[in-house]
CSV table of C-alpha atoms in Angstrom, one decimal:
chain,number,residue,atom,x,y,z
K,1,UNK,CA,117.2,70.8,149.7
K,2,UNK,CA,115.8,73.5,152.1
K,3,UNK,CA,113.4,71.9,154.9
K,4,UNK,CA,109.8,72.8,154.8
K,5,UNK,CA,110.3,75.2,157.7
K,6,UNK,CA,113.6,76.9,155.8
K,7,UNK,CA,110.6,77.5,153.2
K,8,UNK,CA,108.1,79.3,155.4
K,9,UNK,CA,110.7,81.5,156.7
K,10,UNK,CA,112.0,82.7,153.7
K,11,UNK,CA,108.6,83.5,152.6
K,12,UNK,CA,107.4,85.5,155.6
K,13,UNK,CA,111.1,87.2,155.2
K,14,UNK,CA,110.2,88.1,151.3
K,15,UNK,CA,106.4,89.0,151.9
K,16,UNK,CA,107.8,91.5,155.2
K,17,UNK,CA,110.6,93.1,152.9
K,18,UNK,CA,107.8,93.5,150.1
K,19,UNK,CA,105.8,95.0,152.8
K,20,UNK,CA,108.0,97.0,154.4
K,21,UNK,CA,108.8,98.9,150.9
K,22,UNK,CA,106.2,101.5,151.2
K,23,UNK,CA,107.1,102.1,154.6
K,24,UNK,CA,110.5,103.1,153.3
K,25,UNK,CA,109.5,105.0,150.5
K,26,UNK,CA,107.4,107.1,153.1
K,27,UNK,CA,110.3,107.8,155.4
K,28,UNK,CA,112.6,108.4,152.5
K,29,UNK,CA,110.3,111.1,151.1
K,30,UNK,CA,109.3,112.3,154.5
K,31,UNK,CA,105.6,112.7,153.6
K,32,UNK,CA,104.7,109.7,156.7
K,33,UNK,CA,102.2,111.2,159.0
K,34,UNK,CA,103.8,112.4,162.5
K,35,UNK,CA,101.4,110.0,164.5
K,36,UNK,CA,102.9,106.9,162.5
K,37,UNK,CA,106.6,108.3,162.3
K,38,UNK,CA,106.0,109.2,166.4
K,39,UNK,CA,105.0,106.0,167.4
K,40,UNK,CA,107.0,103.8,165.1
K,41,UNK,CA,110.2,105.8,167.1
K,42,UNK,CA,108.6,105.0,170.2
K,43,UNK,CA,108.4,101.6,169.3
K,44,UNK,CA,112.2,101.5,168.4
K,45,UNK,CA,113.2,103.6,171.2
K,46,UNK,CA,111.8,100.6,173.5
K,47,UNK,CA,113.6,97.7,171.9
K,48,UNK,CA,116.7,99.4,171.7
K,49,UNK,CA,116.0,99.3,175.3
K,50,UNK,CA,114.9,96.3,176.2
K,51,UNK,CA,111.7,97.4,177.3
K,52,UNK,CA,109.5,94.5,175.0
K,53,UNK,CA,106.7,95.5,176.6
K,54,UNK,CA,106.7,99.2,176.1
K,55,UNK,CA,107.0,98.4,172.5
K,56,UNK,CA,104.5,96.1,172.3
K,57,UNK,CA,102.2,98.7,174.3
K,58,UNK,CA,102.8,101.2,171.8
K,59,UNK,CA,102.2,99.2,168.9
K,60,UNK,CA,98.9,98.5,170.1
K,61,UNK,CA,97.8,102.3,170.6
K,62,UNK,CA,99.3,102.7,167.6
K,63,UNK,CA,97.5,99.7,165.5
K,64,UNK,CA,93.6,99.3,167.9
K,65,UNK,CA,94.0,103.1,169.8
K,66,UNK,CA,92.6,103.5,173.1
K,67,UNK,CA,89.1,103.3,171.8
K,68,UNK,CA,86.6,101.7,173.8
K,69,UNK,CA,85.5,98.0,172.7
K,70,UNK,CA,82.1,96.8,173.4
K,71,UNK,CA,81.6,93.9,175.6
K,72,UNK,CA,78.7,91.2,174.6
K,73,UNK,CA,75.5,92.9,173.0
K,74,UNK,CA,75.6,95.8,172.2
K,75,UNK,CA,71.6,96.3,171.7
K,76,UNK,CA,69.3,94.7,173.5
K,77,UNK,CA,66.3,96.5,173.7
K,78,UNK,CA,64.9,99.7,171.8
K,79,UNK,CA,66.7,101.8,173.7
K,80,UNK,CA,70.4,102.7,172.9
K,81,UNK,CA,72.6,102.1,175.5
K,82,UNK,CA,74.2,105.4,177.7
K,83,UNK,CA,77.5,104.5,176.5
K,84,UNK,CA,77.1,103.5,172.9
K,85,UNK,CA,77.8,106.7,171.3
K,86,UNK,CA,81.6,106.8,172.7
K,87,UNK,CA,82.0,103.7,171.1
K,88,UNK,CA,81.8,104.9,167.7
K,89,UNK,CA,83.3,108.3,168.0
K,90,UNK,CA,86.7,109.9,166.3
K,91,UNK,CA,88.1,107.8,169.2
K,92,UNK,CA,88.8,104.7,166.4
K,93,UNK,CA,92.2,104.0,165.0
K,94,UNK,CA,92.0,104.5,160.9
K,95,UNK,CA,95.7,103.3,160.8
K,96,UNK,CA,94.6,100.3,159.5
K,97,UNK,CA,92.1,100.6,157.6
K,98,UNK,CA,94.4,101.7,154.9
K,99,UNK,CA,95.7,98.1,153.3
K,100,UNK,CA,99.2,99.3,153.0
K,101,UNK,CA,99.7,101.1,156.4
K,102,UNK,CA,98.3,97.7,157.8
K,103,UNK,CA,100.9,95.8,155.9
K,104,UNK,CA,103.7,97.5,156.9
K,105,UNK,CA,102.7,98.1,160.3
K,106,UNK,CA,102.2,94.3,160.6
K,107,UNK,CA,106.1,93.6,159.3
K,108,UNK,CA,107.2,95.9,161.4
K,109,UNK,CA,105.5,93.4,164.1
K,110,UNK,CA,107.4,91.1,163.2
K,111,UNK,CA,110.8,92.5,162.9
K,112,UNK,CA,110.2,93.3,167.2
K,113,UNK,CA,109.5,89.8,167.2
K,114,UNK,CA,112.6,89.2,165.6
K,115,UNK,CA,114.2,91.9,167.7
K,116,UNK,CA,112.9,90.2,171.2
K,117,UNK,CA,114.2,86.8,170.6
């Protein structure tokens, strides 16, 4: 009998190969979009590397973007604040956003993980 830990880990394996599916189908019929398929080589070009935290770095600008994020309270008075409408702006990352991209973006996550150790 598999320990309860065995368990877990063979879940998170089956739900990342589920999730990674769509990924694969992507690649295979080449219609990914070029800022995905860009940064996902980026990403693999690091670990093959070494270079954890290169990879890592991408996956963020990749997953979050470099938008701005604000800090505290946003509104606090009647005015809007100088700053506020760079917030918002084309600036935000729609790479998750799409329930499937998200998925297999966060297995991918996982397999650095796997990769680092």
């Amino acid at each position: 009998m598999k320990s309860s830990d065995g368990k877990a880990e063979q879940n998170k394996y089956k739900m990342s190969k589920a999730n990674l599916r769509p990924l694969l189908k992507l690649l295979y019929k080449q219609k990914l979009d070029s800022k995905i398929l860009d940064s996902l080589f980026h990403i693999v070009q690091y670990c093959l590397m070494g270079d954890f935290l290169g990879a890592d770095d991408a996956y963020l600008r990749l997953s979050i973007g470099n938008s701005p994020w604000p800090m505290g309270v946003t509104m606090v008075g009647i005015h809007e604040r100088s700053g506020r409408s760079r917030i918002y702006n084309d600036k935000m990352a729609h790479v998750l956003n799409d329930e499937t991209q998200r998925k297999f973006l966060q297995s991918f996550k996982k397999l650095m993980t796997i990769c680092q150790k």
